[in-house]
């Protein structure tokens, strides 16, 4: 009896070649995180007359934070919280917070993410109050940065999973980032990873930033501008 081992061997070799030759998926440059501000005597809990909705607070683009000994961004941080970077704010009084210094004018050369080795240049952050009381629906956020009609960053919908925050919580969402293609082409390239847009590299001029937060039927947005030069 003859065994047809050669065709089987050839078939396995072809399968192995196809599997091994699949292009590796690029790692997303987005690392969105959240921090919960601690409750204190200066901030009232949600009142009975407040509507069950998200309420937008401040937003901005600040200086890129250094990393502490635990591998966490040193800011945003708040004293007296259970956040892993709370010790970074141990020297300030209860009720305060630390964020990176903000400015309208930003360095184009520092923020031009035109190659795979381009570093981050700053931090997008925004604060909101969650009065929904909804811990069933997912917390979904996004950041979009455009220059005219061109996208230089788009996270797409970033899903944190079921909303972990009780009514009355004040939350900050943030992402360390730069802008552009990271040397990649096509839909979802560079800092457009996770979206259906194609990023281009930034140029000198105004860049508009829009951040969106959604829990269930409540959705809020905040927009601000920066100038790259």
Short mmCIF file of C-alpha atoms in Angstrom, two decimals, residues 33-38 65-92 97-99 123 172 174 176:
data_model
loop_
_atom_site.label_atom_id
_atom_site.label_comp_id
_atom_site.label_asym_id
_atom_site.label_seq_id
_atom_site.Cartn_x
_atom_site.Cartn_y
_atom_site.Cartn_z
CA UNK A 33 -7.17 55.91 30.47
CA UNK A 34 -9.49 57.29 33.14
CA UNK A 35 -9.14 58.52 36.70
CA UNK A 36 -11.91 59.09 39.26
CA UNK A 37 -11.72 62.25 41.35
CA UNK A 38 -12.23 61.60 45.08
CA UNK A 65 3.58 63.86 31.95
CA UNK A 66 6.64 62.02 33.18
CA UNK A 67 6.17 58.45 34.35
CA UNK A 68 6.42 57.67 38.07
CA UNK A 69 8.15 54.72 39.72
CA UNK A 70 5.04 52.58 39.27
CA UNK A 71 4.90 53.16 35.52
CA UNK A 72 1.93 55.55 35.76
CA UNK A 73 1.61 59.01 34.24
CA UNK A 74 2.26 61.49 37.07
CA UNK A 75 -0.80 63.49 36.02
CA UNK A 76 -3.75 63.90 36.00
CA UNK A 77 -3.66 63.13 39.72
CA UNK A 78 -5.68 64.02 42.80
CA UNK A 79 -4.75 63.78 46.51
CA UNK A 80 -6.66 61.32 48.66
CA UNK A 81 -7.86 59.13 45.81
CA UNK A 82 -7.45 55.40 45.26
CA UNK A 83 -5.94 55.95 41.81
CA UNK A 84 -2.56 54.25 41.30
CA UNK A 85 -0.83 57.60 40.76
CA UNK A 86 -2.39 59.28 43.84
CA UNK A 87 1.01 59.49 45.62
CA UNK A 88 2.17 61.87 42.89
CA UNK A 89 -0.32 64.42 44.31
CA UNK A 90 0.41 63.74 47.98
CA UNK A 91 1.94 67.18 48.49
CA UNK A 92 -1.13 69.19 47.46
CA UNK A 97 -5.66 68.43 41.07
CA UNK A 98 -2.60 68.36 38.84
CA UNK A 99 -2.74 68.44 35.03
CA UNK A 123 -1.75 64.83 26.55
CA UNK A 172 -11.05 62.56 33.72
CA UNK A 174 -6.82 61.21 28.94
CA UNK A 176 -0.77 60.72 25.63
#
